Tab-separated table of C-alpha atoms (C1' of nucleotides) and ligand atoms in Angstrom:
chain	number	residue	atom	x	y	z
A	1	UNK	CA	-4.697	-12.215	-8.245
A	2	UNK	CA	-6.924	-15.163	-8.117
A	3	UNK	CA	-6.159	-16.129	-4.589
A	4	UNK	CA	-6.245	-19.797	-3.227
A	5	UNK	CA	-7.508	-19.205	0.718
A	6	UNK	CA	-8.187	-21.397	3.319
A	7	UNK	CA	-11.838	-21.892	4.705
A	8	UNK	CA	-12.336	-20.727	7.892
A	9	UNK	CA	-15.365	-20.581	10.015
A	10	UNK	CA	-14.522	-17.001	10.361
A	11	UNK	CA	-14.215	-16.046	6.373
A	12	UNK	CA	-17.354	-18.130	6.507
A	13	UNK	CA	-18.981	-16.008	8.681
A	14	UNK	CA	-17.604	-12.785	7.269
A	15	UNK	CA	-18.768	-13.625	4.003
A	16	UNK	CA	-22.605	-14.368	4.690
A	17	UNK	CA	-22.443	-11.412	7.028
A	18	UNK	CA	-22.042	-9.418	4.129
A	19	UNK	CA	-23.978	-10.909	1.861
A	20	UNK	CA	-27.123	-10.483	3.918
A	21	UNK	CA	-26.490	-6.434	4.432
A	22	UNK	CA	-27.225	-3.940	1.698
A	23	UNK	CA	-25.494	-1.135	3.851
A	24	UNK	CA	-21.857	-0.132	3.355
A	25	UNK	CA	-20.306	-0.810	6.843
A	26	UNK	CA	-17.013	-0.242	8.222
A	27	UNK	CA	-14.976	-3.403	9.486
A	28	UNK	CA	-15.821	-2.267	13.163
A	29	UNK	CA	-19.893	-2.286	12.705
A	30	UNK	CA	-19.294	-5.947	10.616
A	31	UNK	CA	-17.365	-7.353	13.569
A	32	UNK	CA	-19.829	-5.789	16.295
A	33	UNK	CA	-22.916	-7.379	13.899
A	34	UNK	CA	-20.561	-10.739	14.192
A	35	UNK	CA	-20.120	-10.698	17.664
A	36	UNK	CA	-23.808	-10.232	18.256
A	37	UNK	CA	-24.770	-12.556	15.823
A	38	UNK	CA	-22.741	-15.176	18.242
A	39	UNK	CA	-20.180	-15.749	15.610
A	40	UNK	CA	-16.905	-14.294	17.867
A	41	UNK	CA	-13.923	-13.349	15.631
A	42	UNK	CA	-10.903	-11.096	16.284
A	43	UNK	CA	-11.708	-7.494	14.793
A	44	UNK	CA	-7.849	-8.401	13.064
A	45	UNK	CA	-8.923	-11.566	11.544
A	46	UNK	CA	-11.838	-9.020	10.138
A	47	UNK	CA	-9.879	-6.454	9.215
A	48	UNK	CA	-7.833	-8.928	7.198
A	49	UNK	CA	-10.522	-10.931	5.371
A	50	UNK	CA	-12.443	-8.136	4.495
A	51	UNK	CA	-9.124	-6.742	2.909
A	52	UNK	CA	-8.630	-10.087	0.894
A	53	UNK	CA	-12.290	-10.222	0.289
A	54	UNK	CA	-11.989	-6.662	-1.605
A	55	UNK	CA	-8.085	-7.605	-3.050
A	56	UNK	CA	-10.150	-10.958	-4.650
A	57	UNK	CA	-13.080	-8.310	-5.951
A	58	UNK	CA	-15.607	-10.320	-3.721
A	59	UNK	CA	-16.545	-6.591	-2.026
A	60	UNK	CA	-16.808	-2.869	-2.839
A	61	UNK	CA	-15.115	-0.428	-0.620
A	62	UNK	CA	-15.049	2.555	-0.182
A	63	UNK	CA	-13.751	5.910	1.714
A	64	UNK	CA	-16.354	7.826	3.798
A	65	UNK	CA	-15.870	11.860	4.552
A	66	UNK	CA	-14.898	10.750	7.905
A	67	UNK	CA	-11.631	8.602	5.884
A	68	UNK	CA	-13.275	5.212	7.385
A	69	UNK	CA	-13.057	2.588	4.949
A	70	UNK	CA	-16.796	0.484	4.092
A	71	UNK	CA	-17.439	-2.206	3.200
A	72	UNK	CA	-20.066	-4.248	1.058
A	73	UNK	CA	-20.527	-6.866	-1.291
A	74	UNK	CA	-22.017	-5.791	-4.632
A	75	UNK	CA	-24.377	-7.920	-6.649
A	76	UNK	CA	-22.143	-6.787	-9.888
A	77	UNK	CA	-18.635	-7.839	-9.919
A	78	UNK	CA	-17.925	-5.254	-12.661
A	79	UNK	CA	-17.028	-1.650	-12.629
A	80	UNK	CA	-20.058	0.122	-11.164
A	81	UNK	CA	-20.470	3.469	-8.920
A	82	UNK	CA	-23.191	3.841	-5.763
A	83	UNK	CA	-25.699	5.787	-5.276
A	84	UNK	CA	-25.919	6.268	-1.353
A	85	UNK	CA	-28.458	7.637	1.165
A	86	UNK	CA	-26.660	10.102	3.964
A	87	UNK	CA	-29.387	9.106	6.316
A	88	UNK	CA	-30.170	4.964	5.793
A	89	UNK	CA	-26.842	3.955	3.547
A	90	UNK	CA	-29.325	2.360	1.168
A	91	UNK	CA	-27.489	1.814	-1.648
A	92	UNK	CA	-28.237	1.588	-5.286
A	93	UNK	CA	-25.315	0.835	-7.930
A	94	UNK	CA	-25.026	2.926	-10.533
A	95	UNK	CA	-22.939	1.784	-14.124
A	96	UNK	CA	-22.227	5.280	-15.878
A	97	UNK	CA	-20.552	4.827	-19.491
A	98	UNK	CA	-20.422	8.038	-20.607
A	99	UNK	CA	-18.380	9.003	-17.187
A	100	UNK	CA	-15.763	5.962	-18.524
A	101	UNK	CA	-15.382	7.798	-21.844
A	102	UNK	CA	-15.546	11.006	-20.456
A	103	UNK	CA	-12.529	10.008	-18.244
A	104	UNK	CA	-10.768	7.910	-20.665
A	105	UNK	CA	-11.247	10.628	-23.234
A	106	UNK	CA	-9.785	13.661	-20.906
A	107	UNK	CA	-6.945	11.574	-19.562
A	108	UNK	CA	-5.887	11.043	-23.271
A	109	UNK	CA	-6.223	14.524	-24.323
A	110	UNK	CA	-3.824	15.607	-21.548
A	111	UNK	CA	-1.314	12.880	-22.451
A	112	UNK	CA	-2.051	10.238	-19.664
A	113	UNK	CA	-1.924	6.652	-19.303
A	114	UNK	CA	-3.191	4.194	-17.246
A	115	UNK	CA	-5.896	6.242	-16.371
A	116	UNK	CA	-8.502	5.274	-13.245
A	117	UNK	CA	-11.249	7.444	-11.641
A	118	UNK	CA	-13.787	7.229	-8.908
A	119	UNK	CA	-17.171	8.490	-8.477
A	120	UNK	CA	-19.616	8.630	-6.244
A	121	UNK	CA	-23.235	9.745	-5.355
A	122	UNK	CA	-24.745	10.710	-2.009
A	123	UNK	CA	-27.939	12.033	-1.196
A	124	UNK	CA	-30.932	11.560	1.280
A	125	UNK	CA	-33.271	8.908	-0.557
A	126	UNK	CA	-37.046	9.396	-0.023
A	127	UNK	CA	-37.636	7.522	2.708
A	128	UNK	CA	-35.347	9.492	4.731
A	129	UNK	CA	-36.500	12.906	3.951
B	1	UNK	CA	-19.786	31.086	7.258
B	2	UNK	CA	-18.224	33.802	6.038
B	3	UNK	CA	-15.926	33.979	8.463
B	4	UNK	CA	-13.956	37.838	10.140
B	5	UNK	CA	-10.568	35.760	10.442
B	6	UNK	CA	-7.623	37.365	12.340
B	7	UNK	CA	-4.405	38.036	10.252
B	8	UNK	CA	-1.231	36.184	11.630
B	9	UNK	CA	1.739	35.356	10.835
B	10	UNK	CA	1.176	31.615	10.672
B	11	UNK	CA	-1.747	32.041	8.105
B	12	UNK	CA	-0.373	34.600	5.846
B	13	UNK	CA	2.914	32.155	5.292
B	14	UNK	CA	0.248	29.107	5.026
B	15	UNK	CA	-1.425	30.587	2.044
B	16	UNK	CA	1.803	31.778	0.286
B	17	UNK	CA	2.662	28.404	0.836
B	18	UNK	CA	-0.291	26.736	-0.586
B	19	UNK	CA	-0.307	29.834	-3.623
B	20	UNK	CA	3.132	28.482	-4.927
B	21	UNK	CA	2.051	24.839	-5.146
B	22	UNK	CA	0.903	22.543	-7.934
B	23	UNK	CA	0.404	19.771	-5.975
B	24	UNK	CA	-1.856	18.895	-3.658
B	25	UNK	CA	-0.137	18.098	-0.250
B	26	UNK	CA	-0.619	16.677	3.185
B	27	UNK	CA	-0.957	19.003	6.496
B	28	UNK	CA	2.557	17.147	7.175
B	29	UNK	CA	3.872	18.228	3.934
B	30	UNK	CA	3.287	21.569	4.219
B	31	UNK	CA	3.880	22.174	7.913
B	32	UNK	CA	7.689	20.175	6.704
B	33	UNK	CA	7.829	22.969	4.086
B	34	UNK	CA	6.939	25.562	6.223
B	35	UNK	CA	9.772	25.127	8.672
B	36	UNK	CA	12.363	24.333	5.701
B	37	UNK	CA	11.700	27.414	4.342
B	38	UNK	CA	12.275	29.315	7.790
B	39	UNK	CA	8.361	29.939	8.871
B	40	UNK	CA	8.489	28.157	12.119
B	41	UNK	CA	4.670	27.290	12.854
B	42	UNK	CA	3.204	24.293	14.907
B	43	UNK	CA	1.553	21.361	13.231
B	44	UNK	CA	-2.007	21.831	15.072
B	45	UNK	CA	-1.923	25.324	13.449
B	46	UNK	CA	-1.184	24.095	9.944
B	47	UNK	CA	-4.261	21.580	10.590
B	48	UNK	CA	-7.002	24.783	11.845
B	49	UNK	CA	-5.522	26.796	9.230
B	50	UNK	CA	-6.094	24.435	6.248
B	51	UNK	CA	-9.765	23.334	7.881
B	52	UNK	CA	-10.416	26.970	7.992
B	53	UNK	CA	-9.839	27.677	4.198
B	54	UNK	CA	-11.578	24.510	3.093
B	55	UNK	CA	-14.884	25.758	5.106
B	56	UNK	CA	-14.085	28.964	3.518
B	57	UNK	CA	-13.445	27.771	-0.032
B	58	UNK	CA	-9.918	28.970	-0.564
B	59	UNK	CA	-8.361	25.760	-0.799
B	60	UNK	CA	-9.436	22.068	-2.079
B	61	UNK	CA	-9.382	19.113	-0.472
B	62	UNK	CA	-9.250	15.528	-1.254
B	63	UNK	CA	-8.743	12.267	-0.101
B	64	UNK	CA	-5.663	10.356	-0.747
B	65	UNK	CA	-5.871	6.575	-1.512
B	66	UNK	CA	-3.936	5.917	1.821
B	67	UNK	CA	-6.383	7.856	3.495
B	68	UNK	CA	-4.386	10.872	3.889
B	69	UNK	CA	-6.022	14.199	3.028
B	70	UNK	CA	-4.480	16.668	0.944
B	71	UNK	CA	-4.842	20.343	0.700
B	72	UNK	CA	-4.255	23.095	-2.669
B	73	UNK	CA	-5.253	26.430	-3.485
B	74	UNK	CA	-7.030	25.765	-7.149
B	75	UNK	CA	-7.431	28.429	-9.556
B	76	UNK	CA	-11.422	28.314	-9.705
B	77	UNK	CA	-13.375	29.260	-6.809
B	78	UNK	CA	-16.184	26.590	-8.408
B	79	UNK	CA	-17.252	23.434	-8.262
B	80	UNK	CA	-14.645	21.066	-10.455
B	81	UNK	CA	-12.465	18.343	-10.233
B	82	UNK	CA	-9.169	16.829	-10.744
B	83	UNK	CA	-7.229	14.722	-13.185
B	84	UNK	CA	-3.969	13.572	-11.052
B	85	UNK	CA	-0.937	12.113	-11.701
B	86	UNK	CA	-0.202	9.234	-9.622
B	87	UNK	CA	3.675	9.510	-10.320
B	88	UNK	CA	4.617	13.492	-9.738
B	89	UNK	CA	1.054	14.870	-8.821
B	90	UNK	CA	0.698	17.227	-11.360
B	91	UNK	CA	-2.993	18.507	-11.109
B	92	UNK	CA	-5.026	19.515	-13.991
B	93	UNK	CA	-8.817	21.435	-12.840
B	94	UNK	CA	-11.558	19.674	-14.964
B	95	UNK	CA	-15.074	20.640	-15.747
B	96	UNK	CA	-17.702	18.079	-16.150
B	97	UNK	CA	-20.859	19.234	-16.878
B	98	UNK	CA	-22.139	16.297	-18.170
B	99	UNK	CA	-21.466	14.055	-15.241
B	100	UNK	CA	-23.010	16.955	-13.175
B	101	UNK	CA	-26.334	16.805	-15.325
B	102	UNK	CA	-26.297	12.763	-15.131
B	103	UNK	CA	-25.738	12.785	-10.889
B	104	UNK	CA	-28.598	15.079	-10.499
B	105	UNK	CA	-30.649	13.311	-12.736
B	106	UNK	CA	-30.182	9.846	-11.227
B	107	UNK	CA	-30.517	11.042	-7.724
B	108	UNK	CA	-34.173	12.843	-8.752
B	109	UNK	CA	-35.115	9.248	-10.815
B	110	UNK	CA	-34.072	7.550	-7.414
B	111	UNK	CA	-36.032	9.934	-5.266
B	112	UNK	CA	-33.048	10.981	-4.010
B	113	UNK	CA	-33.194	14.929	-2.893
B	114	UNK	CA	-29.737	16.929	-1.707
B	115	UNK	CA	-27.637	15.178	-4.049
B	116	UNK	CA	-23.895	15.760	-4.008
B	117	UNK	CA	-21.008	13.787	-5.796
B	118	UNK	CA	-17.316	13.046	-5.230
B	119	UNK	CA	-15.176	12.328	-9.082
B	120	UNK	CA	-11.590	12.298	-9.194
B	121	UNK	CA	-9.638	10.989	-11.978
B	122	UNK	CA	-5.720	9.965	-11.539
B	123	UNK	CA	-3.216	8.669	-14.079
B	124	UNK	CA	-0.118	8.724	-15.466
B	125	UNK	CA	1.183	12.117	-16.991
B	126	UNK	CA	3.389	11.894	-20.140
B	127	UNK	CA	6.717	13.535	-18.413
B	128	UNK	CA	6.219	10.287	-15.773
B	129	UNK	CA	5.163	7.768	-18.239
C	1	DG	C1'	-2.316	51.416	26.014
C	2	DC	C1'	-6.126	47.994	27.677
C	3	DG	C1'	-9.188	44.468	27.748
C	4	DT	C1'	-11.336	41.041	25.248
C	5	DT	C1'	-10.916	37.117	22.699
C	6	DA	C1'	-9.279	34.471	18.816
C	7	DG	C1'	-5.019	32.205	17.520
C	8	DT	C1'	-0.879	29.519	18.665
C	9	DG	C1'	1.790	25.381	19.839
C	10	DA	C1'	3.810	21.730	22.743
C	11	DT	C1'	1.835	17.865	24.239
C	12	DA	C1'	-1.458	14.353	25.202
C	13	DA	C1'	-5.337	11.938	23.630
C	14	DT	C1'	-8.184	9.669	19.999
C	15	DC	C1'	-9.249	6.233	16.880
C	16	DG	C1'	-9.134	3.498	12.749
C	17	DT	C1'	-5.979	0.386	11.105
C	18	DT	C1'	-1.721	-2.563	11.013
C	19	DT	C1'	1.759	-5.442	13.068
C	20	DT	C1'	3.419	-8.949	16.150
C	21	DC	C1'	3.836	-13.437	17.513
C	22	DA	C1'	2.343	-17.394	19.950
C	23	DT	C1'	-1.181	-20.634	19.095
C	24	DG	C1'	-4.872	-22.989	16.369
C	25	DT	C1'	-6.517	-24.973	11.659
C	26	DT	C1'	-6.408	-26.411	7.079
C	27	DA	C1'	-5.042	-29.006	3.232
C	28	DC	C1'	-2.168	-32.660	1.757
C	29	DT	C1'	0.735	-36.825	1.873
C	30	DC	C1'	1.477	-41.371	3.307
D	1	DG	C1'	-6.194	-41.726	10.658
D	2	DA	C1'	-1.397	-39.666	11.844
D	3	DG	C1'	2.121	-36.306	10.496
D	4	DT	C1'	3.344	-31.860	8.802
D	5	DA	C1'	4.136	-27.499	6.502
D	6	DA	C1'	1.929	-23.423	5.448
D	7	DC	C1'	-1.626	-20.472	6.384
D	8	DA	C1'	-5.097	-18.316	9.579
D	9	DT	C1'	-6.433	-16.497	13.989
D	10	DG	C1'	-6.609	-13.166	17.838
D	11	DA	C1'	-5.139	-10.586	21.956
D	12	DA	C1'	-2.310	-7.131	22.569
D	13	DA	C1'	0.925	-3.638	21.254
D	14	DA	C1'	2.299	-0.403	17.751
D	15	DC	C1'	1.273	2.987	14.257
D	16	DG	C1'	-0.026	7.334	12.183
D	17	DA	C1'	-3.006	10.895	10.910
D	18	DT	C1'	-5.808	13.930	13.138
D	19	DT	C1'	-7.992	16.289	17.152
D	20	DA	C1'	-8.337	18.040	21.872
D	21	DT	C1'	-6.172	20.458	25.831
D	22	DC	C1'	-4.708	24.392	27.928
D	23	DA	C1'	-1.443	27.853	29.194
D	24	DC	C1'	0.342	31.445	26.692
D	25	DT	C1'	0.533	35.144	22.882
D	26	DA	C1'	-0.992	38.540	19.850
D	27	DA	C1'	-4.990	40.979	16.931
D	28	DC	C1'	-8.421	44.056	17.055
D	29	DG	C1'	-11.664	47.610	18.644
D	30	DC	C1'	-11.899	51.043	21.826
E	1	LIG	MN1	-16.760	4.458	-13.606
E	2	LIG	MN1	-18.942	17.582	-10.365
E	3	LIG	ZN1	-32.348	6.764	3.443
E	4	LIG	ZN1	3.607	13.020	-13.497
DNA sequence: GCGTTAGTGATAATCGTTTTCATGTTACTC
DNA sequence: GAGTAACATGAAAACGATTATCACTAACGC
């Protein structure tokens, strides 16, 4: 899917926004940090990038308890899993091969194919406790 | 929270429901099922009633990809988790000591104290494959 | 049976996300 | 530099799962 898009002051924007948090955040708390910033953007026009962003592998996401979707960009752009603090949202990434075999290994053993997982780590990091 | 709850009607045809399932379904689903099957019962109940046996442990939940959550009575009353299939939702219970082991560890290494994990693996099953 | 109180359910409200669609911009050609 | 087609934006409306309301019903302990 390597995408050919457009740039926009907004993706601009969007994209050092993220690049200068090391928080997960939800598209609502990116635009709000936008808007404050003095960089106004439509929360759609956020909504959408940040989708692209993630379809293009330029940023993690991922589901919180409460089903809101986060958002960051990751200093890998490989496979990795997050280690993240319930209090802060500091956020450490995590690579775990034996999980990938583990996984890979199970999936085989019970006859399936095409076989994806995810995993991830919460906790309250020292700081915070 | 172990909880004194009051027998109805509504909640003893919820958990035959859920007891006779493979599959892990949506509130929707299984209020939809409910009324096919002739157990008229209102969609906010099927909601308190499945929030009610996930505090008390008697049924799993998870969180679709869409967001959706989804509800099933698993065999073990432990701590475990699923391998999926994407195509029919077949459900098979998995153990994983290991990855428990390697969580814990990582959290302590990080500093990290109260550490809890979310793995779920999904795939193809042979019968959809 | 009675009273207390948890449970029910039709309905409205909530809230994150998606869609719509008229308007603004970008990238490209000449 | 125009001209232009395709893509991007954004205010507003729509969507959809879930939750809150609240008048009513039914369990439970006595
Ligand atoms: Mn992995
Ligand atoms: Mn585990
Ligand atoms: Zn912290
Ligand atoms: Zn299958």
């Amino acid at each position: 899917m390597s995408t050919e898009r457009r740039s926009t002051r907004q993706r601009a924007a969007l994209i050092e926004a993220l690049g200068t948090s090391l928080r997960f955040r939800s598209a609502q708390e990116i635009h709000a940090d936008l808007r404050d910033a003095g960089s106004p953007i439509g929360l759609a026009t956020v909504y959408r990038n940040l989708q692209n962003l993630a379809a293009d592998g330029e940023v993690d996401q991922v589901r919180a308890e409460d089903g809101e979707v986060r958002y960051r960009a990751c200093g890998s752009g490989h496979h990795h899993h997050h280690l993240v603090c319930r209090g802060c949202g500091r956020t450490i990434e995590l690579t775990a091969p034996d999980v990938e075999r583990w996984s890979e290994a199970l999936g085989a053993e019970h006859g399936f194919t095409n076989v994806q997982h995810t995993l991830e780590v919460t906790g309250t990091c020292a700081r915070c406790s």
